[in-house]
Each structure stands twice: as structure tokens, then as C-alpha cells.
Amino acid sequence: FVLFLVAESHFYKLFYKLLMSKATPTHGLVKDPDLPVTADGVTYHLNCKSDQLADRILLVGDPGRVDTVAAYFDAGSVRFRSENREIFIATGTYKGTPVSVLSTGMGTDNVEIVINEIHVLKEYDFERSAWRPRAGDANVPAGVKVFDPSSVKMIRVGTCGSPYPDMPLAALAVTRHVIGMDNTCLYYKVKEEMQKSKDLQEVQRVVKEQTSLGAIDVYATKAHPAITNGIVAACKTFNGNLPAGAKEQLYVVGATATASGFYACQGRAVGRFREHLLAPKLVEELSKVQFDVSEGKEIVANIEMETSAVCFLSHLLGYQAGSMCVVVAKRAGAEHLFTTSEQSGQGLKNAIQIALEAIVALQ
Amino acid sequence: FVLFLVAESHFYKLFYKLLMSKATPTHGLVKDPDLPVTADGVTYHLNCKSDQLADRILLVGDPGRVDTVAAYFDAGSVRFRSENREIFIATGTYKGTPVSVLSTGMGTDNVEIVINEIHVLKEYDFERSAWRPRAGDANVPAGVKVFDPSSVKMIRVGTCGSPYPDMPLAALAVTRHVIGMDNTCLYYKVKEEMQKSKDLQEVQRVVKEQTSLGAIDVYATKAHPAITNGIVAACKTFNGNLPAGAKEQLYVVGATATASGFYACQGRAVGRFREHLLAPKLVEELSKVQFDVSEGKEIVANIEMETSAVCFLSHLLGYQAGSMCVVVAKRAGAEHLFTTSEQSGQGLKNAIQIALEAIVALQ
């Protein structure tokens, strides 16, 4: 009897998985170890074909959140699902517009994998066995459509800690500039325009001079302004549409610091590691810096583990990407707090709805 | 009818999950955002209590492999399971010795989380609300047992690519020295003995001088010799016990290069990223370097994404750790090849059995 009840509660999900599993080819033969893609066009980590991934993508960290996001898609619209390692994907529509949600797992190294494979899925033409041409390329073959990189739009929806003393718990930190404290993107040479950007130089200079990260080769990047502005507009609409008396979703636009770990890499001292921390005062230092950028004064809104690679690699490819994270840990100010699961749950629900509205509204 | 069949095939698994889920408390209230552990001693990412994790741990990258490993545990011995994000755990016994298998997910940033939380679970005394003393500590409270860090033993069992021209496909790359091309461990100050190690200096010097990674702040570390030797001994025993005519599991001991990504970070050029690669000849360069270390000449056996942090952070804590990876991509030599799923499947099966034998044999 117990068995029956357990099984029943999973009936729908299992049946669904069985149906969907047919749409998900698993690793076939890979020929080139430098570009591991199967003969039928499935990438190595994403386990997905070109036509199974939408141009508008929400990136979450936690594979468990892919289902949470897909629950907001139009009823019955999910046409593709896959699961491989920590990378889960669901593709459907939101208010009629095709959208995918994809979990990166934690860290910039995972994001590097995801953005490279999205690049393959969007721009490699498996029929012609050639990369799709873009406007401005030399020798575009006759009859072949050019690819517009700005059609790829991505918003990361994650969780984070905050060094900003006035940050409300469970507020959204919306990324403008990014401090790359990881080194994933150092393996990519920057574009000349990025090297010359006064704003990015300012971010790098201030971090180098005013924190203990002098010994780290910190890089700077930026969310695509259309994404940052789109998220802010969606936050305003979300709050404007709330029923009377409902609690507004607070948000703060600022810089995001991306770390290559969660503990010492974010200034957290654990047990015997305490004496080995390179930057034990990192949070306090980041709570004080201010960047003097084109948009005005910018504070560090949050610390997390993925945004630098999302924004940097997208920018190199001409894709539009940005990031918004629910603050689950307040690490500076009068009180240091962690959200209850109710608080972070509500923040994430709001964040998902705002992100979906933002991504389908983008031109 | 179809529903019934689907359900039936999952009966056992589901029932098991239901039973097990009671042993897995999910996030309760966390008080300190700098050390996110619930009041009942569950760590934030590992979702596990101290007595639910064995001292001997196999680390796999892919959460899907936790079940594969646990299938080799003593029948009916699995007493704990948990799943959170990409971190899955199963704890049971192998030939009577308690063992856990834990998936880190991909990347050194994930490993940083895992090792920090293993440190909490092993050495924080939740009853006394204090860190356990070690031999040699000042002021060990009377009646409190000291903790022996060498009781924590970890072997990473993963997959990797190889720059070594003579590496057989699906062979095991067994780690001796490690080239940290990520920056996770730069946030931890090294011990004096590591700074003074001639072998680690040699590894750093050769990489700096003979590859294009001059601009990257590469660090060096080493697997614990007891683990490296234990893996080699277990390989020999495994091959010695094979039935006549069965294929031997080949293995190569050497240095492991750990990357902070899979594509440009490992010298793979994808589409429009090609012109941005910092080190397009990385594999060729790594195929040529040789380290002149205490043990003799050492080649770079493999490139992967976790071993540097596993070895470096364990060494800081006095834990014993090492790594063995199945070569799924041969990236140098006469032929560049990717394993078929049969080849990598057989290699992984062998690797798991060898790792289990090695970890329970360690003194």
C-alpha cells in the first residue's frame, strides 16, 4: 500500500520522463576530441541539439531549479528536456515566446562549458559542416543566411551573498559591472574595445588598490546594458502589478564580484583554513569600494560564482547577457544574516517571474 | 498499463528514496552567513551530518556516478544518501570498511566547497560548539579526544583528456604532481614546506618557461604519496587477478594539469572564440614538458578540472588525497581520439573497483 502511494505520486513525472527521454539522444560517437560533438549534433556536456535550445535562455545554478522555472512556462509547452551531470535543460514557451532554462551548476568553469556549447548549438551548421556566417564576414556563401549574434539573450537567475551594508535580505542584486576574481576568462584575450574601456579600467584599478586582491589577476567586465535595463524595467512592472498590501520585491543595481570558490575565495574562514586565507577581510573591503563609472557611483551589490564568465564570454561572442541574484546571505552591516527557506523561496519565485518577463520583452 | 510498468520499474528506487529522505534533513535555520551550517549540523551544500560521512571518500565529478560506485558497496550496506545541487552522497561499506562516495560536480570551485564542508563535518564538534583539538594543539580540554587528520582519505575518480603522446585511450592517469591552472587555491596561502619544495618549484618553473601560461599565476601541488602508491598497488593487484585472456587496465603515473574550464582553458578552440585563445598550443606544449623531480622524470599525464584543489586543500589540512582519471580524449600523438561509450564505461568500471580496493587498503 505504501509502495502504491509512493509510486502514484511519481506517476506523472515518470511517465513524462519516459516520453521525454526519447527526445534526448545520449552520447553517440565523437570524432574530434577538440570539439566533442556527436555525428547527430549533440554537444558533450549539454546533451542537446541545435533545434532543442531556444535563443532566449535563463541560466540557473542549481539543476533542481530547472523544474521550478519550467513550471512557469505556458501550460503543456515544454517540448524538450535533458539531464546530464549538473546540466539540466527544459525548452518551452513563456507567453508564446520560445524560452529555455538551463542549469550551469556552480562556478565559472561550468559556465565556460555552457557558453562554448551554446555557441556550437547556435552557430555551427551541422548540415553544411561549417560555422554559420555573420554579417560583415568575407565570402558569405550564396543562399546561406547570416547569423545575428544579438538574437542570443541570456539572464542568469541565481543566489548570492552581499557585502553591501544597506542590502535588504532576499532583495535582488542586479548586475551592471563585474569583478572577475576567478581566472577562467584569463584564458580568453579581451577585445580591444574592452581593453580601452575607462569604466572597466576603473573597476580593475579600484579593486587592485583598495582590497587585498592585489596578488590576484582580477579582470572586469559588464552585463549587456539592454539586459540590466530590461531586468530593472521588469522589476518595476512586477511591483506595479502587485495586489494592494503585497510586499514589493526590492532590488539593487550594482557591481557583482564573482569568486572561484565559496569559502576562502569569498573571505569565509573555516576552521584550520583560517590562518591560510589570502583575503580574510575581503567582504569588509568590498563593502567600502565605489566605482566611478559612466552611470554614476557604483557599489558592490553581491558576491557569487558565475556572473563574470556569463557576461565576459557572451560579450566576446556578441550575445546579450546579464545576471540577477537573490541575496540569501547578508555579510556586512549591523546584522549578518542568512535567509530562512521561506524568504529565499519567495525571493526566487519573484526572481523567476521577473526574469521570464524581462527575457521575452527584450527586442 | 504503461503507467504501471513504468512505476513498477521504479518501485524499489522510490521506496528507498522515501526511506532515505527521512535521514536527510533539508536546510534548517542557518545563523552565521560566514559558516552556513544548520542548528542540527547539516552543511549548506553537502546536506549531510558528521556521522553520515565516512572517513574514506571517493570523489567523482558526475552526480550520476554516485549510484554506479555505490553499486559496488557491500550488499544492503548503504545507510545514507543525499542529493543537493550537483553534490550527491552515498555512504556504506566496501568489504566491511565504511566508505562514502560523493560527487563534487565540475571544477575546482566546487571542490573548494566540498573540502571545506568535509572539514566542518570531520572536525567541528557540534555538541561542544567548538573545533576538535589535534595532537600538538595548546590547551586541549581534558577528556576531549584529539583528531588525527590523516584519518581522512580521499581518491578522486574522474575522466580526463591527455596531452601525453603515448597515452593509451581509456588508460588510467594516476596523479603524482599537479599543475594548478585554475586560481581557486591562490586564495589560500601555502605552507612553508610547500613553498620550499624543490619539486613544486621545478613544476612551476618548467610550466612558466616552456608553455604559453607565463601570464597565468600557475601553482603546483602534489597528491599524497600514500594515495599515489596505493592506487598503483591496487592497479597491479587488479590486473594480477584478471581471468586468463582478459584485457589489462593500463595506467600511467604522471603530472595532472587542472584547468578552470574545458575549452579555451584546455586549449580547445571553438568557433568565434578561436581568435581569442590565450594558449592555443597548450596541449602541444604540455605534451613536451618534463619535470625533473625526486621520483625521476615526470610527464604530464592528463588535463582535467578538479585535482589541483583536491590535493592542495587536503594537504593544507593534513588529509590524504589523490586522483585517478580515465583518459576519454587523446589529444596528442599520431591520432587524436575520443573513447566510445563502451571504452569509457569499461575504464570507469575498472577505475571504480581499483579505487575502492585502494581506499580500504590504506593504513
JSON list of C-alpha atoms in Angstrom, two decimals, chain A residues 35 37 41-43 50 114-126 131-132 317 319, chain B residues 263 270-271:
[
{"chain": "A", "resi": 35, "resn": "LEU", "atom": "CA", "xyz": [35.25, 19.63, -30.38]},
{"chain": "A", "resi": 37, "resn": "VAL", "atom": "CA", "xyz": [30.06, 16.77, -30.67]},
{"chain": "A", "resi": 41, "resn": "GLY", "atom": "CA", "xyz": [24.89, 17.19, -33.44]},
{"chain": "A", "resi": 42, "resn": "VAL", "atom": "CA", "xyz": [24.66, 16.57, -29.69]},
{"chain": "A", "resi": 43, "resn": "THR", "atom": "CA", "xyz": [27.20, 18.50, -27.60]},
{"chain": "A", "resi": 50, "resn": "SER", "atom": "CA", "xyz": [20.52, 22.99, -32.06]},
{"chain": "A", "resi": 114, "resn": "VAL", "atom": "CA", "xyz": [27.90, 26.06, -21.20]},
{"chain": "A", "resi": 115, "resn": "ILE", "atom": "CA", "xyz": [28.65, 29.19, -23.24]},
{"chain": "A", "resi": 116, "resn": "ASN", "atom": "CA", "xyz": [31.02, 27.31, -25.58]},
{"chain": "A", "resi": 117, "resn": "GLU", "atom": "CA", "xyz": [28.40, 24.64, -26.23]},
{"chain": "A", "resi": 118, "resn": "ILE", "atom": "CA", "xyz": [25.62, 27.21, -26.68]},
{"chain": "A", "resi": 119, "resn": "HIS", "atom": "CA", "xyz": [27.94, 28.81, -29.27]},
{"chain": "A", "resi": 120, "resn": "VAL", "atom": "CA", "xyz": [28.23, 25.46, -31.09]},
{"chain": "A", "resi": 121, "resn": "LEU", "atom": "CA", "xyz": [24.48, 24.85, -30.94]},
{"chain": "A", "resi": 122, "resn": "LYS", "atom": "CA", "xyz": [23.62, 28.33, -32.19]},
{"chain": "A", "resi": 123, "resn": "GLU", "atom": "CA", "xyz": [26.29, 28.88, -34.83]},
{"chain": "A", "resi": 124, "resn": "TYR", "atom": "CA", "xyz": [27.61, 25.58, -36.11]},
{"chain": "A", "resi": 125, "resn": "ASP", "atom": "CA", "xyz": [25.70, 24.34, -39.13]},
{"chain": "A", "resi": 126, "resn": "PHE", "atom": "CA", "xyz": [25.76, 20.54, -38.89]},
{"chain": "A", "resi": 131, "resn": "TRP", "atom": "CA", "xyz": [30.24, 27.68, -38.90]},
{"chain": "A", "resi": 132, "resn": "ARG", "atom": "CA", "xyz": [27.36, 29.99, -39.90]},
{"chain": "A", "resi": 317, "resn": "LEU", "atom": "CA", "xyz": [30.58, 36.44, -28.94]},
{"chain": "A", "resi": 319, "resn": "TYR", "atom": "CA", "xyz": [25.50, 37.65, -27.26]},
{"chain": "B", "resi": 263, "resn": "TYR", "atom": "CA", "xyz": [37.51, 24.71, -23.87]},
{"chain": "B", "resi": 270, "resn": "VAL", "atom": "CA", "xyz": [35.56, 26.72, -30.62]},
{"chain": "B", "resi": 271, "resn": "GLY", "atom": "CA", "xyz": [34.21, 28.84, -33.49]}
]
